[in-house]
Coordinates of N, CA and C in Angstrom, one line a residue:
Chain L
D1 N 42.0 107.4 348.9 CA 42.9 106.4 349.2 C 44.0 106.4 348.2
Q2 N 45.3 106.6 348.6 CA 46.4 106.7 347.7 C 46.8 105.3 347.3
Q3 N 46.6 105.0 346.0 CA 46.9 103.7 345.4 C 48.4 103.6 345.1
V4 N 49.1 104.7 344.9 CA 50.5 104.7 344.6 C 51.2 105.6 345.6
K5 N 52.1 105.1 346.4 CA 52.7 105.8 347.5 C 54.2 106.0 347.4
Q6 N 54.7 107.2 347.6 CA 56.1 107.4 347.7 C 56.3 108.0 349.0
N7 N 56.8 107.2 350.0 CA 56.8 107.6 351.4 C 57.9 108.6 351.7
S8 N 58.9 108.7 350.9 CA 60.0 109.6 351.1 C 59.8 110.8 350.3
P9 N 59.5 112.0 350.9 CA 59.3 113.2 350.2 C 60.6 113.7 349.6
S10 N 61.7 113.4 350.3 CA 63.0 113.9 349.8 C 64.1 112.9 350.0
L11 N 65.2 113.1 349.2 CA 66.4 112.3 349.3 C 67.6 113.1 348.9
S12 N 68.6 113.0 349.7 CA 69.9 113.7 349.4 C 71.0 112.7 349.2
V13 N 71.7 112.8 348.1 CA 72.7 111.8 347.8 C 74.0 112.5 347.3
Q14 N 75.1 112.0 347.6 CA 76.4 112.6 347.1 C 76.6 112.2 345.6
E15 N 77.1 113.1 344.9 CA 77.5 112.8 343.5 C 78.4 111.5 343.4
G16 N 78.0 110.6 342.4 CA 78.8 109.4 342.2 C 78.2 108.2 343.0
R17 N 77.4 108.5 344.0 CA 76.9 107.4 344.8 C 75.5 107.0 344.2
I18 N 74.9 105.9 344.7 CA 73.7 105.4 344.2 C 72.5 106.1 344.9
S19 N 71.5 106.4 344.0 CA 70.2 107.0 344.5 C 69.2 105.9 344.4
I20 N 68.4 105.6 345.4 CA 67.4 104.6 345.4 C 66.1 105.3 345.8
L21 N 65.1 105.3 344.9 CA 63.8 105.9 345.1 C 62.8 104.8 345.2
N22 N 62.0 104.9 346.1 CA 61.0 103.8 346.4 C 59.6 104.2 346.1
C23 N 58.8 103.1 345.8 CA 57.4 103.4 345.4 C 56.6 102.1 345.8
D24 N 55.5 102.3 346.5 CA 54.6 101.1 346.9 C 53.2 101.3 346.3
Y25 N 52.6 100.3 345.9 CA 51.2 100.4 345.4 C 50.3 99.4 346.1
T26 N 49.0 99.6 346.0 CA 48.1 98.8 346.7 C 47.2 98.0 345.7
N27 N 47.1 98.4 344.5 CA 46.2 97.8 343.5 C 46.9 96.6 342.8
S28 N 46.4 95.4 343.0 CA 47.1 94.2 342.4 C 46.8 94.1 340.9
M29 N 45.9 95.0 340.4 CA 45.6 95.0 339.0 C 46.5 95.9 338.2
F30 N 47.4 96.6 338.8 CA 48.4 97.4 338.1 C 49.3 96.5 337.3
D31 N 49.5 96.7 336.1 CA 50.4 95.9 335.3 C 51.5 96.6 334.6
Y32 N 51.6 97.9 334.7 CA 52.6 98.7 334.0 C 52.9 99.8 334.9
F33 N 54.3 100.1 335.1 CA 54.7 101.1 336.0 C 55.7 102.0 335.3
L34 N 55.7 103.3 335.6 CA 56.5 104.2 335.0 C 57.2 105.2 336.0
W35 N 58.3 105.7 335.7 CA 58.9 106.8 336.5 C 59.0 108.0 335.6
Y36 N 58.6 109.1 336.2 CA 58.8 110.4 335.5 C 59.7 111.3 336.3
K37 N 60.4 112.2 335.6 CA 61.3 113.1 336.3 C 60.8 114.5 336.0
K38 N 60.8 115.4 337.0 CA 60.3 116.7 336.8 C 61.2 117.8 337.4
Y39 N 61.6 118.7 336.5 CA 62.4 119.9 336.9 C 61.5 121.0 337.2
P40 N 61.9 122.0 338.1 CA 61.0 123.1 338.4 C 60.6 123.8 337.1
A41 N 59.3 124.3 337.1 CA 58.8 125.1 336.0 C 58.7 124.3 334.7
E42 N 58.8 123.0 334.7 CA 58.7 122.2 333.5 C 57.7 121.1 333.8
G43 N 57.2 120.5 332.7 CA 56.3 119.3 332.8 C 57.1 118.1 333.1
P44 N 56.5 117.0 333.6 CA 57.2 115.8 333.9 C 57.6 115.2 332.5
T45 N 58.8 114.5 332.6 CA 59.2 113.8 331.4 C 59.4 112.3 331.7
F46 N 59.1 111.5 330.8 CA 59.2 110.0 331.0 C 60.7 109.6 331.2
L47 N 60.9 108.7 332.1 CA 62.3 108.3 332.4 C 62.5 106.8 332.0
I48 N 61.7 106.0 332.6 CA 61.8 104.5 332.4 C 60.5 103.8 332.9
S49 N 60.3 102.7 332.3 CA 59.1 101.9 332.7 C 59.4 100.4 332.8
I50 N 58.4 99.7 333.4 CA 58.5 98.3 333.5 C 57.1 97.6 333.5
S51 N 57.1 96.5 332.8 CA 55.8 95.8 332.7 C 55.8 94.8 333.9
S52 N 54.6 94.4 334.3 CA 54.6 93.4 335.4 C 55.1 92.0 335.1
I53 N 55.4 91.8 333.8 CA 55.9 90.4 333.5 C 57.4 90.4 333.7
K54 N 58.0 91.6 334.0 CA 59.4 91.6 334.3 C 59.7 92.0 335.7
D55 N 60.9 91.8 336.2 CA 61.3 92.2 337.5 C 62.4 93.3 337.5
K56 N 62.9 93.6 336.3 CA 64.0 94.5 336.2 C 64.0 95.1 334.8
N57 N 64.2 96.4 334.7 CA 64.5 97.0 333.4 C 65.6 98.1 333.6
E58 N 66.5 98.1 332.6 CA 67.7 98.9 332.7 C 67.8 99.8 331.5
D59 N 68.2 101.1 331.8 CA 68.4 102.0 330.7 C 69.5 103.0 331.1
G60 N 70.7 102.6 330.7 CA 71.9 103.4 331.1 C 72.1 103.4 332.6
R61 N 72.1 104.6 333.2 CA 72.3 104.7 334.6 C 71.1 104.4 335.4
F62 N 70.0 104.2 334.8 CA 68.7 104.0 335.5 C 68.2 102.6 335.4
T63 N 67.9 102.0 336.5 CA 67.3 100.7 336.6 C 66.1 100.7 337.5
V64 N 65.0 100.1 337.0 CA 63.8 100.0 337.8 C 63.6 98.5 338.2
F65 N 63.4 98.2 339.4 CA 63.1 96.9 340.0 C 61.7 96.8 340.4
L66 N 61.0 95.7 340.1 CA 59.7 95.4 340.5 C 59.6 94.2 341.3
N67 N 59.0 94.3 342.5 CA 58.7 93.1 343.4 C 57.2 93.0 343.5
K68 N 56.6 92.2 342.7 CA 55.1 92.1 342.6 C 54.5 91.6 343.9
S69 N 55.2 90.6 344.5 CA 54.7 90.1 345.8 C 54.6 91.1 346.9
A70 N 55.6 92.0 346.9 CA 55.6 93.1 347.9 C 54.9 94.3 347.4
K71 N 54.4 94.3 346.2 CA 53.8 95.5 345.6 C 54.7 96.7 345.8
H72 N 55.9 96.5 345.3 CA 57.0 97.6 345.5 C 57.8 97.7 344.3
L73 N 58.2 98.9 344.0 CA 59.2 99.1 342.9 C 60.1 100.2 343.4
S74 N 61.3 100.1 342.8 CA 62.3 101.1 343.1 C 63.1 101.5 341.9
L75 N 63.6 102.7 341.9 CA 64.4 103.3 340.8 C 65.8 103.5 341.4
H76 N 66.8 102.9 340.7 CA 68.2 103.1 341.1 C 68.9 103.9 340.1
I77 N 69.6 104.9 340.5 CA 70.4 105.8 339.6 C 71.8 105.6 340.1
V78 N 72.6 105.1 339.1 CA 74.1 104.9 339.4 C 74.9 105.2 338.2
P79 N 75.9 106.1 338.3 CA 76.2 106.9 339.5 C 75.3 108.2 339.4
S80 N 75.0 108.7 340.6 CA 74.1 109.9 340.6 C 74.9 111.1 340.2
Q81 N 74.3 112.0 339.5 CA 74.9 113.3 339.0 C 74.1 114.5 339.4
P82 N 74.7 115.6 339.6 CA 74.0 116.8 340.0 C 72.8 117.1 339.1
G83 N 72.9 116.8 337.8 CA 71.7 117.0 336.9 C 70.6 116.1 337.1
D84 N 70.7 115.1 338.0 CA 69.6 114.2 338.3 C 68.7 114.9 339.4
S85 N 69.2 116.0 340.0 CA 68.4 116.7 341.0 C 67.1 117.1 340.4
A86 N 66.0 116.6 340.9 CA 64.6 116.8 340.4 C 63.6 116.1 341.3
V87 N 62.4 116.2 340.9 CA 61.3 115.5 341.6 C 61.0 114.3 340.7
Y88 N 60.9 113.1 341.3 CA 60.7 111.9 340.6 C 59.3 111.3 341.0
F89 N 58.5 111.1 340.0 CA 57.1 110.5 340.3 C 57.1 109.1 339.8
C90 N 56.5 108.3 340.6 CA 56.2 106.9 340.2 C 54.7 106.9 339.7
A91 N 54.4 106.1 338.7 CA 53.1 106.0 338.2 C 52.7 104.6 337.8
A92 N 51.4 104.3 337.9 CA 51.0 102.9 337.6 C 49.7 102.9 336.8
R93 N 49.6 101.8 336.0 CA 48.4 101.7 335.2 C 47.8 100.3 335.3
A94 N 46.5 100.2 335.3 CA 45.8 98.9 335.4 C 45.4 98.4 334.0
A95 N 45.5 97.1 333.8 CA 45.2 96.6 332.5 C 43.7 96.9 332.1
Y96 N 42.8 97.0 333.1 CA 41.4 97.2 332.7 C 41.1 98.7 332.4
N97 N 42.1 99.6 332.6 CA 41.9 101.0 332.4 C 43.2 101.6 331.9
T98 N 43.5 101.3 330.6 CA 44.8 101.7 330.1 C 44.9 103.2 329.8
D99 N 43.8 103.9 329.9 CA 43.9 105.3 329.7 C 44.3 106.1 330.9
K100 N 44.3 105.5 332.0 CA 44.6 106.3 333.3 C 45.9 105.9 333.9
L101 N 46.7 106.9 334.2 CA 47.9 106.7 335.1 C 47.6 107.2 336.5
I102 N 48.0 106.4 337.5 CA 47.9 106.9 338.9 C 49.3 107.3 339.3
F103 N 49.4 108.5 339.8 CA 50.7 109.0 340.2 C 50.9 109.0 341.7
G104 N 52.1 108.8 342.1 CA 52.5 109.0 343.5 C 52.7 110.4 343.8
T105 N 53.1 110.8 345.0 CA 53.2 112.2 345.4 C 54.6 112.7 345.1
G106 N 55.5 111.9 344.7 CA 56.8 112.4 344.3 C 57.9 112.4 345.4
T107 N 59.1 112.2 344.9 CA 60.3 112.3 345.8 C 61.3 113.3 345.2
R108 N 61.6 114.3 346.0 CA 62.6 115.3 345.6 C 64.0 114.8 345.8
L109 N 64.8 114.5 344.8 CA 66.1 114.1 344.9 C 67.1 115.3 344.7
Q110 N 68.0 115.3 345.6 CA 69.1 116.3 345.5 C 70.4 115.6 345.5
V111 N 71.2 115.8 344.5 CA 72.5 115.3 344.3 C 73.5 116.4 344.6
F112 N 74.3 116.2 345.6 CA 75.3 117.3 345.9 C 76.7 116.8 345.6
P113 N 77.6 117.8 345.3 CA 79.0 117.5 344.9 C 79.8 116.8 346.0
Chain C
N1 N 58.8 120.4 315.7 CA 58.0 119.5 316.5 C 57.9 120.0 317.9
A2 N 56.9 120.7 318.3 CA 56.8 121.4 319.6 C 56.4 120.4 320.7
G3 N 55.8 119.3 320.4 CA 55.3 118.4 321.4 C 54.0 118.8 321.9
V4 N 53.9 119.1 323.3 CA 52.7 119.5 323.9 C 52.9 121.0 324.3
T5 N 52.0 121.9 323.9 CA 52.1 123.3 324.3 C 50.8 123.7 325.1
Q6 N 51.0 124.6 326.0 CA 49.9 125.0 326.9 C 50.0 126.6 326.9
T7 N 48.8 127.1 326.9 CA 48.7 128.6 327.2 C 47.5 128.9 328.1
P8 N 47.6 129.9 329.0 CA 48.8 130.7 329.2 C 49.8 129.9 330.2
K9 N 50.9 130.5 330.4 CA 51.9 129.9 331.4 C 51.5 130.3 332.8
F10 N 51.0 131.5 333.0 CA 50.6 132.0 334.3 C 49.3 132.7 334.2
Q11 N 48.5 132.6 335.3 CA 47.2 133.3 335.3 C 46.8 133.6 336.7
V12 N 46.3 134.8 336.9 CA 45.7 135.1 338.2 C 44.2 135.4 338.0
L13 N 43.3 134.8 338.7 CA 41.9 135.1 338.6 C 41.3 135.5 340.0
K14 N 40.2 136.2 339.9 CA 39.5 136.4 341.1 C 38.4 135.3 341.3
T15 N 38.0 135.1 342.5 CA 36.9 134.1 342.7 C 35.7 134.4 341.9
G16 N 35.2 133.4 341.2 CA 34.0 133.6 340.4 C 34.3 133.8 338.9
Q17 N 35.5 134.2 338.6 CA 35.8 134.5 337.2 C 36.0 133.1 336.5
S18 N 35.9 133.2 335.1 CA 36.0 132.0 334.3 C 37.2 132.2 333.4
M19 N 37.7 131.0 333.0 CA 38.8 131.0 332.0 C 39.0 129.7 331.4
T20 N 39.7 129.6 330.3 CA 39.9 128.4 329.6 C 41.4 128.2 329.4
L21 N 41.9 127.1 329.8 CA 43.3 126.7 329.5 C 43.4 125.9 328.2
Q22 N 44.3 126.3 327.4 CA 44.4 125.7 326.1 C 45.6 124.7 326.1
C23 N 45.4 123.7 325.3 CA 46.4 122.7 325.1 C 46.4 122.2 323.7
A24 N 47.6 122.0 323.1 CA 47.7 121.4 321.8 C 48.9 120.5 321.7
Q25 N 48.7 119.5 320.9 CA 49.9 118.6 320.6 C 50.0 118.3 319.1
D26 N 51.2 118.1 318.7 CA 51.5 118.0 317.3 C 52.1 116.6 317.0
M27 N 51.9 115.6 317.9 CA 52.4 114.3 317.7 C 51.4 113.3 317.2
N28 N 50.2 113.8 316.8 CA 49.2 112.9 316.2 C 48.7 111.9 317.2
H29 N 48.7 112.2 318.5 CA 48.3 111.3 319.6 C 46.8 111.3 319.7
N30 N 46.3 110.1 320.0 CA 44.8 109.9 320.2 C 44.3 110.5 321.5
S31 N 45.1 110.2 322.6 CA 44.6 110.5 323.9 C 45.3 111.8 324.5
M32 N 44.4 112.5 325.2 CA 44.9 113.7 325.8 C 44.3 113.8 327.2
Y33 N 45.1 114.5 328.1 CA 44.8 114.5 329.6 C 45.0 115.9 330.2
W34 N 44.2 116.1 331.2 CA 44.5 117.3 332.1 C 44.7 116.8 333.5
Y35 N 45.8 117.3 334.1 CA 46.1 117.0 335.5 C 46.3 118.3 336.2
R36 N 46.1 118.2 337.5 CA 46.6 119.3 338.4 C 47.6 118.7 339.4
Q37 N 48.5 119.6 339.8 CA 49.6 119.2 340.7 C 49.5 120.1 341.9
D38 N 49.3 119.6 343.1 CA 49.3 120.3 344.3 C 50.4 119.8 345.2
P39 N 50.9 120.6 346.1 CA 51.9 120.2 347.0 C 51.5 119.0 347.8
G40 N 52.3 117.9 347.9 CA 52.0 116.8 348.7 C 50.9 115.9 348.1
M41 N 50.4 116.2 346.9 CA 49.3 115.4 346.3 C 49.7 114.7 345.0
G42 N 50.9 115.0 344.5 CA 51.3 114.4 343.2 C 50.4 115.0 342.1
L43 N 50.3 114.2 341.0 CA 49.5 114.6 339.9 C 48.2 113.9 339.9
R44 N 47.1 114.7 339.8 CA 45.8 114.1 339.8 C 45.1 114.3 338.5
L45 N 44.4 113.3 338.0 CA 43.8 113.4 336.7 C 42.4 114.1 336.8
I46 N 42.2 115.1 336.0 CA 41.0 115.9 336.1 C 40.0 115.3 335.1
Y47 N 40.4 115.3 333.8 CA 39.6 114.8 332.7 C 40.6 114.2 331.7
Y48 N 40.1 113.3 330.9 CA 40.9 112.8 329.8 C 40.0 112.6 328.6
S49 N 40.7 112.4 327.4 CA 39.9 112.2 326.2 C 40.7 111.1 325.4
A50 N 40.1 109.9 325.3 CA 40.8 108.8 324.6 C 40.8 108.9 323.1
S51 N 39.9 109.7 322.6 CA 39.9 110.0 321.1 C 39.1 111.2 320.9
E52 N 39.3 111.7 319.7 CA 38.5 112.9 319.3 C 37.0 112.7 319.4
G53 N 36.4 113.6 320.1 CA 34.9 113.5 320.3 C 34.5 112.8 321.6
T54 N 35.5 112.3 322.4 CA 35.1 111.6 323.6 C 35.9 112.3 324.8
T55 N 35.2 112.4 325.9 CA 35.8 112.9 327.1 C 35.3 112.0 328.3
D56 N 36.2 111.9 329.3 CA 35.8 111.1 330.5 C 36.3 111.8 331.7
K57 N 35.6 111.6 332.9 CA 36.1 112.2 334.1 C 37.2 111.4 334.7
G58 N 38.1 112.2 335.3 CA 39.2 111.5 336.1 C 38.9 111.5 337.5
E59 N 39.9 111.7 338.3 CA 39.8 111.6 339.8 C 39.2 112.9 340.4
V60 N 39.4 114.1 339.8 CA 39.0 115.3 340.4 C 38.3 116.2 339.4
P61 N 37.2 115.8 338.8 CA 36.6 116.6 337.8 C 35.7 117.8 338.2
N62 N 35.3 117.8 339.5 CA 34.3 118.8 339.9 C 34.9 120.3 339.7
G63 N 34.1 121.1 339.1 CA 34.5 122.5 338.9 C 35.1 122.8 337.6
Y64 N 35.2 121.7 336.8 CA 35.9 121.8 335.5 C 35.0 121.3 334.3
N65 N 35.3 121.8 333.1 CA 34.7 121.2 331.9 C 35.8 121.1 330.9
V66 N 35.7 120.2 329.9 CA 36.7 120.1 328.9 C 36.0 120.0 327.5
S67 N 36.8 120.3 326.5 CA 36.4 120.2 325.1 C 37.5 119.6 324.3
R68 N 37.2 118.5 323.6 CA 38.2 118.0 322.7 C 37.8 118.6 321.3
L69 N 38.4 119.7 321.0 CA 38.1 120.4 319.8 C 38.4 119.7 318.5
N70 N 39.5 119.0 318.5 CA 39.9 118.2 317.3 C 40.9 117.3 317.9
K71 N 41.6 116.6 317.0 CA 42.6 115.6 317.5 C 43.8 116.3 318.2
R72 N 44.1 117.5 317.8 CA 45.2 118.3 318.3 C 45.0 119.0 319.6
E73 N 43.7 119.4 319.8 CA 43.5 120.4 320.9 C 42.5 119.9 322.0
F74 N 42.8 120.2 323.2 CA 42.0 119.7 324.3 C 42.0 120.9 325.4
S75 N 40.9 121.5 325.6 CA 40.9 122.7 326.5 C 40.2 122.3 327.8
L76 N 40.6 123.0 328.8 CA 40.0 122.9 330.2 C 39.4 124.2 330.6
R77 N 38.2 124.2 331.0 CA 37.5 125.4 331.4 C 37.1 125.4 332.8
L78 N 37.3 126.5 333.5 CA 36.9 126.8 334.8 C 35.7 127.8 334.7
E79 N 34.5 127.4 335.0 CA 33.4 128.3 334.8 C 33.3 129.4 335.9
S80 N 33.6 129.0 337.1 CA 33.5 129.9 338.2 C 34.7 129.5 339.2
A81 N 35.8 130.2 339.0 CA 37.0 129.8 339.7 C 36.9 130.0 341.2
A82 N 37.5 129.0 341.9 CA 37.5 129.0 343.4 C 38.9 129.0 343.9
P83 N 39.2 129.5 345.1 CA 40.6 129.4 345.6 C 41.2 128.0 345.7
S84 N 40.3 127.0 345.8 CA 40.7 125.6 345.9 C 41.2 125.1 344.5
Q85 N 41.0 125.9 343.5 CA 41.5 125.5 342.2 C 42.9 126.1 341.9
T86 N 43.4 126.8 342.8 CA 44.8 127.3 342.7 C 45.7 126.1 342.6
S87 N 46.5 126.0 341.5 CA 47.3 124.8 341.3 C 48.1 125.0 340.1
V88 N 48.9 124.0 339.8 CA 49.6 124.0 338.5 C 48.9 122.9 337.6
Y89 N 48.5 123.3 336.4 CA 47.8 122.4 335.5 C 48.7 121.9 334.4
F90 N 48.7 120.6 334.2 CA 49.5 120.0 333.1 C 48.5 119.3 332.2
C91 N 48.8 119.5 330.9 CA 48.2 118.8 329.8 C 49.2 117.7 329.4
A92 N 48.7 116.6 328.9 CA 49.5 115.5 328.4 C 48.8 114.8 327.3
S93 N 49.6 114.1 326.5 CA 49.1 113.3 325.4 C 49.8 112.0 325.3
S94 N 49.1 111.0 324.7 CA 49.8 109.7 324.4 C 49.1 109.1 323.2
S95 N 49.8 108.2 322.6 CA 49.2 107.5 321.5 C 48.3 106.3 321.9
L96 N 48.2 106.2 323.2 CA 47.4 105.1 323.8 C 45.9 105.4 323.6
G97 N 45.2 104.5 323.0 CA 43.7 104.7 322.9 C 43.0 103.5 323.4
F98 N 41.8 103.4 323.2 CA 41.0 102.2 323.5 C 41.6 101.0 322.8
G99 N 41.9 100.0 323.6 CA 42.5 98.8 323.0 C 43.9 99.0 322.5
G100 N 44.5 100.1 322.9 CA 45.9 100.4 322.4 C 46.9 99.6 323.2
N101 N 48.1 99.7 322.8 CA 49.2 99.1 323.5 C 49.9 100.1 324.5
T102 N 50.8 99.5 325.2 CA 51.5 100.3 326.2 C 52.2 101.5 325.6
D103 N 52.0 102.7 326.3 CA 52.7 103.9 325.8 C 52.8 104.8 327.0
T104 N 53.6 105.8 326.8 CA 53.8 106.8 327.8 C 53.1 108.1 327.5
Q105 N 53.0 108.9 328.5 CA 52.4 110.2 328.3 C 53.4 111.3 328.2
Y106 N 53.2 112.3 327.3 CA 54.1 113.4 327.2 C 53.4 114.7 327.7
F107 N 54.1 115.4 328.5 CA 53.5 116.5 329.2 C 53.9 117.8 328.6
G108 N 53.0 118.8 328.8 CA 53.3 120.2 328.5 C 54.0 120.8 329.6
P109 N 54.4 122.1 329.5 CA 55.2 122.8 330.5 C 54.3 123.3 331.7
G110 N 53.0 123.2 331.6 CA 52.2 123.6 332.8 C 51.7 125.0 332.7
T111 N 50.6 125.2 333.4 CA 50.0 126.6 333.6 C 49.8 126.7 335.1
R112 N 50.5 127.8 335.6 CA 50.4 128.1 337.1 C 49.2 129.0 337.3
L113 N 48.2 128.6 338.0 CA 46.9 129.3 338.2 C 46.8 129.7 339.6
T114 N 46.5 131.0 339.9 CA 46.2 131.4 341.2 C 44.8 132.0 341.2
V115 N 44.0 131.6 342.2 CA 42.7 132.1 342.3 C 42.6 132.9 343.7
L116 N 42.3 134.2 343.6 CA 42.3 135.0 344.8 C 40.9 135.1 345.4

């Protein structure tokens, strides 16, 4: 059973526009959420995170929104740049098991000129 | 400061062969992890080690063994490789340990393994 779901396997956005990547989760015990970015032939790299006590966290062009009641989070990239083209993984962690991250299946973002 | 390093980068095995994937980190992290990434499956945790001398099973541990050799090194062994173990393997580390605070995981570049 997939506890963290990224239902869009791919997304294509024009340079300068907003990219919105979505993630849904089923476990109400998740209290910390992260987004990782992965380029081909490289390991994932941490992008941004949010604690369940917040509903928004911003870092430059990247903003993560958390809607706990809907068990949904989203990553907004504004403005999108060609270098943002990568696979984005959503991940979640439960307070009772802080050693484990549960990852979604990823969304491939392509930013075209 | 190399972060997390993995060897080898690529490996081809025949069914039934054994091999060990090596991982080392130089960030003085307590916790280390092994994941596999398969198309459409995301990253799945195989084993992890919250501290030196301890290891625990993750989501998909069958067919694998691990050794936390010291604080820096965490190896993954395939005793008898099977085609189903064809995957990209990532090692990660974090400063998060038992009772630790929120932290992120840092990943190595991966090992692409093919089992024929």
